[in-house]
Coordinates of C-alpha atoms in Angstrom, one line a residue:
Chain A
M126 CA -33.8 -32.5 -7.2
R127 CA -33.0 -29.2 -8.8
A128 CA -29.2 -28.9 -9.9
R129 CA -27.8 -26.0 -7.9
R130 CA -26.6 -22.6 -9.8
R131 CA -23.0 -23.0 -10.7
P132 CA -21.1 -20.3 -8.0
R133 CA -20.4 -16.9 -9.5
P134 CA -16.8 -17.0 -10.5
L135 CA -14.5 -14.2 -8.8
P136 CA -13.6 -11.5 -11.3
A137 CA -9.8 -11.2 -11.9
R138 CA -8.3 -7.8 -11.0
E139 CA -7.9 -5.5 -13.1
Q140 CA -4.7 -4.0 -14.2
V141 CA -3.6 -1.4 -16.8
L142 CA 0.3 -1.3 -17.0
G143 CA 2.8 -3.3 -15.2
R144 CA 1.4 -6.8 -17.1
R145 CA 3.8 -7.5 -19.9
A146 CA 3.5 -10.0 -22.0
P147 CA 6.5 -12.9 -21.6
G148 CA 9.1 -13.3 -24.4
N149 CA 11.0 -11.1 -26.4
G150 CA 9.8 -10.7 -29.6
F151 CA 11.0 -7.9 -32.2
L152 CA 8.2 -5.8 -30.6
H153 CA 9.7 -6.0 -27.2
R154 CA 13.2 -5.0 -28.5
S155 CA 12.4 -2.2 -30.6
P156 CA 12.4 1.4 -29.1
A157 CA 9.2 2.6 -27.3
G158 CA 9.1 6.3 -29.3
L159 CA 9.1 4.3 -32.5
K160 CA 6.3 1.8 -31.4
V161 CA 4.2 5.1 -29.9
A162 CA 4.7 6.5 -33.5
M163 CA 3.5 3.8 -35.3
L164 CA 0.8 3.6 -33.1
A165 CA -0.4 6.9 -34.0
L166 CA 0.1 6.5 -37.6
F167 CA -1.9 3.1 -37.8
T168 CA -4.8 5.1 -35.1
A169 CA -4.6 8.1 -37.8
L170 CA -5.1 5.8 -40.7
V171 CA -7.8 3.9 -39.5
L172 CA -9.8 6.7 -38.2
V173 CA -9.2 8.7 -41.5
A174 CA -10.1 5.9 -43.8
R175 CA -13.3 4.9 -42.1
E176 CA -13.4 1.7 -44.8
P177 CA -14.6 -1.5 -43.7
V178 CA -11.7 -3.0 -45.8
V179 CA -9.2 -1.2 -43.7
S180 CA -10.7 -1.3 -40.3
A181 CA -11.3 -4.9 -40.8
G182 CA -7.4 -5.3 -42.1
G183 CA -6.7 -3.2 -39.5
V184 CA -7.6 -6.1 -37.2
V185 CA -6.0 -8.8 -38.6
L186 CA -2.7 -6.9 -39.2
V187 CA -2.7 -5.9 -35.2
L188 CA -3.4 -9.8 -34.6
L189 CA -0.3 -10.7 -37.3
T190 CA 1.7 -8.5 -35.8
A191 CA 1.0 -9.7 -32.2
L192 CA 2.1 -13.6 -33.6
A193 CA 5.1 -12.7 -35.3
A194 CA 6.1 -10.8 -31.9
Q195 CA 5.3 -13.8 -29.9
V196 CA 2.8 -12.2 -27.9
P197 CA 0.4 -14.4 -26.6
L198 CA -3.4 -13.6 -28.2
R199 CA -4.8 -14.8 -25.1
M200 CA -3.3 -11.5 -23.5
L201 CA -4.1 -9.4 -26.2
L202 CA -7.8 -10.4 -26.4
A203 CA -8.0 -10.2 -22.6
L204 CA -8.9 -6.7 -23.5
L205 CA -12.3 -7.7 -25.1
R206 CA -13.1 -9.3 -21.8
R207 CA -12.8 -6.3 -20.1
L208 CA -15.1 -3.9 -22.7
W209 CA -17.7 -6.4 -23.8
L210 CA -20.3 -4.8 -22.3
L211 CA -19.3 -1.2 -23.9
L212 CA -18.8 -3.2 -27.1
V213 CA -22.1 -5.0 -27.0
V214 CA -24.0 -1.8 -26.4
L215 CA -22.2 0.0 -29.6
A216 CA -23.0 -3.2 -31.6
A217 CA -26.7 -2.4 -30.7
L218 CA -26.5 1.1 -31.2
Q219 CA -25.3 0.8 -34.5
L220 CA -27.6 -1.4 -35.8
L221 CA -30.7 0.3 -34.6
L222 CA -29.1 3.6 -36.3
N223 CA -27.1 2.5 -38.8
D224 CA -27.0 -0.3 -41.4
P225 CA -25.1 -3.4 -40.2
L226 CA -22.5 -2.6 -43.1
T227 CA -21.4 0.7 -41.1
G228 CA -22.1 -0.9 -37.8
A229 CA -19.3 -3.5 -38.8
E230 CA -16.8 -0.9 -39.8
V231 CA -17.5 1.3 -36.4
L232 CA -16.8 -1.8 -34.4
S233 CA -13.6 -3.0 -36.7
R234 CA -12.2 0.6 -36.5
I235 CA -12.9 0.8 -32.5
L236 CA -11.3 -2.5 -32.0
A237 CA -8.3 -2.2 -34.6
T238 CA -7.1 0.7 -32.6
L239 CA -7.6 -0.5 -29.0
L240 CA -6.2 -3.6 -29.6
A241 CA -3.0 -1.9 -31.3
A242 CA -2.7 0.3 -28.2
Q243 CA -2.8 -3.0 -26.0
L244 CA -0.5 -4.6 -28.1
L245 CA 2.1 -1.4 -27.5
I246 CA 1.2 -1.7 -23.6
L247 CA 2.0 -5.5 -23.7
T248 CA 5.4 -4.8 -25.3
T249 CA 6.5 -2.0 -23.6
A250 CA 8.2 -1.5 -19.8
P251 CA 5.9 1.3 -18.2
A252 CA 8.9 3.1 -17.5
E253 CA 9.8 3.6 -21.1
L254 CA 6.4 4.8 -21.9
V255 CA 6.5 7.6 -19.2
A256 CA 9.7 8.8 -21.0
V257 CA 8.0 8.6 -24.2
L258 CA 5.3 10.9 -22.7
R259 CA 8.1 13.2 -21.1
V260 CA 9.3 13.9 -24.3
L261 CA 6.1 14.4 -26.0
L262 CA 4.7 16.5 -23.3
A263 CA 8.3 18.6 -23.4
P264 CA 6.7 21.3 -25.6
L265 CA 4.2 22.3 -22.7
R266 CA 7.4 23.8 -20.7
V267 CA 6.4 27.1 -22.9
L268 CA 3.1 27.3 -21.0
G269 CA 5.0 26.8 -17.5
L270 CA 4.1 23.1 -17.2
E271 CA 6.4 20.7 -16.0
P272 CA 6.3 17.6 -18.3
G273 CA 7.6 15.6 -15.6
R274 CA 4.5 16.5 -13.1
V275 CA 2.3 15.6 -15.7
A276 CA 3.6 12.5 -16.4
L277 CA 3.6 11.6 -12.1
A278 CA 0.1 12.3 -12.6
A279 CA -0.7 10.3 -15.7
L280 CA 0.9 7.6 -13.5
V281 CA -0.7 8.0 -10.5
M282 CA -3.9 7.9 -12.6
L283 CA -3.1 4.6 -14.5
R284 CA -2.1 3.2 -10.9
S285 CA -5.5 4.1 -9.5
I286 CA -7.6 2.5 -12.1
P287 CA -7.6 -0.9 -10.5
F288 CA -7.5 0.3 -7.0
L289 CA -11.1 2.1 -8.0
A290 CA -12.0 -1.0 -9.2
D291 CA -11.5 -3.0 -6.3
Q292 CA -13.2 -0.3 -4.0
F293 CA -16.3 -0.7 -6.7
R294 CA -16.8 -4.2 -6.0
M295 CA -15.7 -4.0 -2.2
A296 CA -18.9 -1.2 -2.1
G297 CA -21.0 -3.5 -3.8
R298 CA -20.3 -6.4 -1.7
Q299 CA -20.5 -4.4 1.8
A300 CA -24.1 -3.1 0.1
A301 CA -25.1 -6.6 -0.3
A302 CA -23.7 -7.6 3.1
R303 CA -26.4 -5.1 4.2
G304 CA -29.3 -6.2 2.1
L305 CA -28.5 -2.7 0.1
E306 CA -28.2 -4.7 -3.3
R307 CA -29.9 -2.1 -5.1
N308 CA -29.2 0.9 -3.0
L309 CA -27.2 3.3 -5.8
K310 CA -26.2 5.5 -2.7
A311 CA -24.7 2.5 -1.0
R312 CA -22.8 1.0 -3.7
T313 CA -21.4 4.5 -4.7
L314 CA -20.9 6.8 -1.8
P315 CA -18.3 4.7 -0.1
L316 CA -16.5 4.1 -3.5
L317 CA -16.2 8.4 -3.5
L318 CA -14.9 8.4 -0.3
G319 CA -12.4 5.5 -0.5
A320 CA -11.4 7.5 -3.9
V321 CA -10.8 10.8 -1.8
E322 CA -9.0 9.0 0.8
H323 CA -6.7 6.8 -1.5
A324 CA -5.7 10.4 -3.3
R325 CA -4.8 12.1 0.0
D326 CA -2.6 9.4 1.1
T327 CA -1.2 8.9 -2.3
G328 CA -0.1 12.8 -2.2
R329 CA 1.0 12.4 1.3
A330 CA 3.1 9.8 0.6
L331 CA 4.6 11.0 -2.6
S332 CA 5.4 14.6 -0.8
A333 CA 6.7 12.8 2.4
R334 CA 9.5 11.5 -0.3
G335 CA 9.9 14.7 -2.0
I336 CA 8.6 13.2 -5.5
D337 CA 6.8 15.5 -7.8
Q338 CA 7.5 14.6 -10.9
V339 CA 9.0 11.2 -12.6
Chain B
M250 CA 17.7 24.6 20.1
T251 CA 21.6 25.0 20.8
E252 CA 21.4 22.4 23.6
H253 CA 21.1 19.0 21.3
P254 CA 21.6 19.8 17.8
E255 CA 20.4 16.2 16.9
A256 CA 17.2 16.8 18.7
I257 CA 14.0 17.2 17.7
T258 CA 12.2 20.3 19.3
F259 CA 9.1 21.5 19.8
R260 CA 8.6 25.1 20.9
N261 CA 5.0 26.4 21.6
V262 CA 3.5 24.3 19.1
R263 CA -0.1 24.8 18.4
V264 CA -1.7 23.0 15.6
L265 CA -5.2 24.3 14.3
A266 CA -7.5 23.4 11.8
G267 CA -10.5 26.0 11.3
Q268 CA -11.7 26.9 14.9
G269 CA -10.6 23.4 16.1
Q270 CA -7.2 22.7 17.7
L271 CA -5.6 19.2 16.9
L272 CA -2.4 19.0 18.6
E273 CA -0.7 21.5 21.6
I274 CA 3.1 20.8 23.0
P275 CA 4.3 23.7 24.7
H276 CA 7.8 22.1 25.3
L277 CA 9.1 18.6 23.7
D278 CA 12.9 17.4 23.2
L279 CA 13.3 14.0 21.6
T280 CA 16.8 12.9 21.8
E281 CA 16.0 8.9 22.0
Q282 CA 17.1 6.4 19.0
R283 CA 13.9 4.3 19.5
I284 CA 10.9 6.5 20.4
S285 CA 7.1 5.2 20.4
V286 CA 3.7 7.3 20.8
I287 CA 0.8 5.8 21.6
G288 CA -3.0 7.1 22.5
P289 CA -6.5 6.9 21.2
N290 CA -7.8 7.0 17.5
G291 CA -7.9 10.9 16.6
G292 CA -5.6 11.7 19.9
G293 CA -2.9 13.4 17.3
K294 CA -0.7 10.9 16.7
S295 CA -0.5 11.3 13.4
T296 CA -0.4 15.1 13.7
L297 CA 2.7 15.0 16.0
L298 CA 4.6 12.5 13.5
Q299 CA 3.8 15.0 10.5
L300 CA 4.9 17.9 12.5
V301 CA 8.5 16.0 12.8
N302 CA 8.7 16.2 8.7
G303 CA 6.8 19.3 8.4
L304 CA 4.1 17.4 6.4
V305 CA 1.7 19.2 8.9
E306 CA 3.3 22.9 9.7
P307 CA 2.5 24.2 13.1
T308 CA 0.2 26.9 13.0
E309 CA 1.9 28.6 16.3
G310 CA 5.4 28.0 17.5
R311 CA 8.4 26.3 16.0
V312 CA 9.7 22.4 15.4
S313 CA 12.8 21.6 14.3
T314 CA 14.1 18.3 13.4
E315 CA 18.3 18.1 13.6
G316 CA 18.6 22.0 13.2
L317 CA 16.4 22.2 10.7
D318 CA 13.4 24.3 10.9
T319 CA 10.1 22.1 9.4
V320 CA 8.6 25.3 7.7
E321 CA 11.4 26.9 6.3
Q322 CA 13.4 24.1 5.3
G323 CA 10.9 21.5 5.1
R324 CA 12.0 20.0 1.5
Q325 CA 15.5 19.7 3.2
L326 CA 14.3 18.1 6.2
R327 CA 11.9 15.7 4.3
Q328 CA 15.1 14.2 2.2
C329 CA 16.6 12.9 5.2
T330 CA 13.5 11.9 7.1
G331 CA 11.8 9.0 5.8
F332 CA 7.6 8.5 6.5
V333 CA 6.0 5.0 6.2
F334 CA 2.3 5.4 6.3
S335 CA -0.1 2.4 7.3
N336 CA -2.0 2.1 4.0
P337 CA 0.5 -0.1 1.9
A338 CA -1.0 0.3 -1.6
A339 CA -1.4 4.5 -1.4
Q340 CA 2.7 4.7 -0.9
L341 CA 3.6 2.8 -4.0
V342 CA 3.1 4.7 -7.4
M343 CA 5.2 2.7 -10.1
P344 CA 4.5 -0.2 -11.9
T345 CA 7.0 -2.4 -10.1
P346 CA 8.8 -2.6 -6.6
L347 CA 12.2 -1.8 -8.4
E348 CA 11.2 1.5 -10.3
D349 CA 9.2 2.7 -6.9
V350 CA 12.6 2.5 -5.4
E351 CA 14.4 4.3 -8.3
L352 CA 11.9 6.9 -8.3
S353 CA 12.9 7.5 -4.9
L354 CA 16.8 8.1 -6.0
R355 CA 15.9 10.4 -9.0
R356 CA 17.1 13.4 -7.5
S357 CA 20.2 12.1 -5.5
V358 CA 21.5 9.6 -8.3
R359 CA 21.5 11.2 -11.8
D360 CA 22.8 7.9 -13.9
S361 CA 19.9 5.7 -14.6
A362 CA 22.3 2.2 -14.5
Q363 CA 24.1 3.2 -11.0
R364 CA 20.6 4.5 -9.9
R365 CA 19.3 0.5 -10.7
R366 CA 22.0 -1.2 -9.1
A367 CA 21.5 1.1 -5.6
A368 CA 17.6 0.3 -5.5
L369 CA 18.4 -3.6 -6.2
Q370 CA 20.9 -3.2 -3.4
T371 CA 18.4 -1.7 -1.3
L372 CA 15.7 -4.5 -1.9
A373 CA 18.0 -7.4 -1.7
E374 CA 19.5 -5.3 1.8
L375 CA 16.0 -5.9 3.1
G376 CA 15.4 -9.4 1.9
I377 CA 13.0 -8.7 -0.9
A378 CA 15.1 -8.5 -3.9
D379 CA 12.6 -11.7 -5.4
L380 CA 10.1 -9.0 -5.6
A381 CA 12.0 -6.3 -7.7
E382 CA 10.0 -7.1 -11.0
R383 CA 6.6 -8.1 -10.0
S384 CA 3.5 -5.7 -10.4
S385 CA 3.2 -3.7 -7.0
Q386 CA -0.3 -4.0 -7.2
E387 CA -0.4 -8.1 -7.1
L388 CA 1.6 -8.2 -4.0
S389 CA 0.6 -8.8 -0.6
S390 CA -0.3 -6.1 1.8
G391 CA 2.6 -7.1 4.0
Q392 CA 5.0 -7.2 0.6
Q393 CA 3.6 -3.7 -0.1
Q394 CA 4.7 -2.4 3.2
L395 CA 8.3 -4.0 2.8
V396 CA 8.5 -2.1 -0.5
A397 CA 7.2 1.0 0.9
L398 CA 9.8 0.9 3.6
A399 CA 12.4 0.2 0.8
T400 CA 11.5 3.2 -1.1
V401 CA 12.3 4.9 1.7
L402 CA 15.3 3.7 3.6
T403 CA 17.2 3.5 0.1
L404 CA 17.8 7.4 0.7
R405 CA 19.5 6.6 3.8
P406 CA 17.2 8.9 6.3
R407 CA 18.7 9.7 9.7
T408 CA 14.8 9.8 11.3
L409 CA 12.2 7.5 10.3
L410 CA 8.7 8.3 11.0
L411 CA 6.4 5.1 11.1
D412 CA 2.5 5.9 11.1
E413 CA 1.1 2.5 12.6
P414 CA 3.4 0.7 9.9
T415 CA 1.9 -2.7 11.2
T416 CA -1.6 -1.9 11.6
L417 CA -2.9 -3.6 8.6
L418 CA -0.3 -6.5 8.7
D419 CA -0.7 -10.1 9.9
L420 CA 1.6 -11.0 12.7
A421 CA 4.2 -12.7 10.5
N422 CA 4.7 -9.5 8.2
A423 CA 4.5 -7.6 11.2
A424 CA 6.9 -9.2 12.9
R425 CA 9.2 -9.1 9.8
F426 CA 8.7 -5.6 8.9
T427 CA 9.6 -4.9 12.5
Q428 CA 12.6 -7.0 12.8
L429 CA 13.9 -5.2 9.4
V430 CA 13.4 -1.6 11.5
R431 CA 15.4 -2.8 14.2
S432 CA 18.3 -3.9 12.1
M433 CA 18.4 -0.8 9.6
E434 CA 18.1 1.3 12.8
R435 CA 21.3 -0.3 14.5
K436 CA 23.2 -0.7 11.0
H437 CA 22.8 2.7 9.6
R438 CA 21.7 4.8 13.0
I439 CA 18.7 6.0 12.4
R440 CA 16.3 7.4 14.7
T441 CA 12.4 6.2 14.8
I442 CA 9.3 7.3 15.9
T443 CA 6.6 4.9 15.8
A444 CA 2.9 5.5 16.5
T445 CA 0.9 2.4 17.0
H446 CA -1.5 0.5 18.7
D447 CA 0.6 -2.4 19.2
L448 CA 1.4 -2.2 22.7
E449 CA 4.0 -4.7 22.4
L450 CA 5.8 -3.2 19.7
A451 CA 5.6 0.3 21.8
A452 CA 7.0 -0.9 24.9
A453 CA 10.1 -2.2 23.2
A454 CA 11.0 1.5 22.7
E455 CA 13.4 3.9 25.1
R456 CA 11.0 6.4 25.3
T457 CA 7.0 6.0 25.0
L458 CA 4.8 9.5 24.3
L459 CA 1.2 8.8 25.2
V460 CA -1.0 11.9 22.8
A461 CA -4.6 11.9 23.6
G462 CA -6.9 15.1 23.2
G463 CA -4.4 16.9 21.3
K464 CA -1.8 16.7 24.3
V465 CA 1.1 14.4 25.3
V466 CA -0.9 13.5 28.5
A467 CA 2.2 11.5 29.7
E468 CA 5.8 10.4 28.6
G469 CA 8.7 8.8 30.0
E470 CA 9.6 5.0 30.7
P471 CA 7.4 2.7 28.2
Q472 CA 5.9 0.3 30.8
E473 CA 5.0 3.5 33.0
V474 CA 3.2 5.3 29.7
I475 CA 1.8 1.9 28.8
A476 CA 0.2 1.0 32.3
A477 CA -1.5 4.9 32.2
Y478 CA -2.8 4.5 28.8
R479 CA -4.4 1.3 29.9
R480 CA -6.0 2.9 33.3
C481 CA -7.2 5.7 31.0
S482 CA -8.7 3.9 28.3
T483 CA -10.5 1.0 30.9
G484 CA -11.4 3.8 33.1

């Protein structure tokens, strides 16, 4: 008898904010503004240098920082599991269009910046990040934009990513249940309608609570 | 409007959307503490509830709640009127329940330490202090709905509008939600208006409105109105 194919595991739910690394290392304790500034500096450096040694060194630096700050590497690298397809496509494109060395440099550059950003998210409370965002957006007041409003919009956007991922999965299952696995419309239209409905419900709930900024 | 300063009054109200009429209420006074609204899907229950706190404004006529006009003083009115929707996930925007309750208090409590205390106190009062630091997305629908209730009750509303609050909840969570609303109703003298398909829940009110086809077609004693609803639904 032929061995049965292994059942497909259920993917874990996506989560952008709100998943903090346990513990209280030095990164957990340092102020959010400083961490954001360091991240910006680090990213700028890696992007400007465009040197394989700098980029690869950046990846190593991020990993070492994580270890020193007692952040489990497993949580940091979970990012790769989410983005592997994108990274594979990028790698393939680079190999096709460029030489391997440039490809490795581009990939390590992307990895270094993404992992550094993930490290920030893992060690900072979302509320602190929002506070930093508000400070950064403060100059927009000149243009008549309320920083608190923009921050709320950003927060709602981040909040809806996992929701949309759920909806996408559900739309896929609903399509499959009707035998429409390969029908693009059946897989995307419910997602679109669900997104609009979710946006409307969120807006209503916020305005019922009288909240228009954070 | 002068007879009952604390009443919710509808006068010559019509709500239009384009050419269509969503709801028409010529004259209605709501003075009871616990009111339920029943009726078929798309009949106008939600519209009626949202008229009370000005989320929907009457195209014609006037709605006033506790002497506040829902068009002129909508913002002020929503400060003292809580609204809980049926979709639990869409009501929470912050990463954790504690932060979401704090967000509600941002305007009224300036000091952040004090705000945190007040938020924790509300969560504790509702028996969900253990959820404070959890990720909002990972909570079950039942827990999310309790948190949604907390974000609204923390402002000590005088009126609480519940739009099918238990429709998406299981039996135990629905019972817990209803029981919590009851105890808060008594403790803080909150008026509640509940739109629901749960006829048992509807029957526990002092007064029931049957809204169908954009009109209040029957109202009064819950049992009688529910009987009328059963008759017109089953033909």
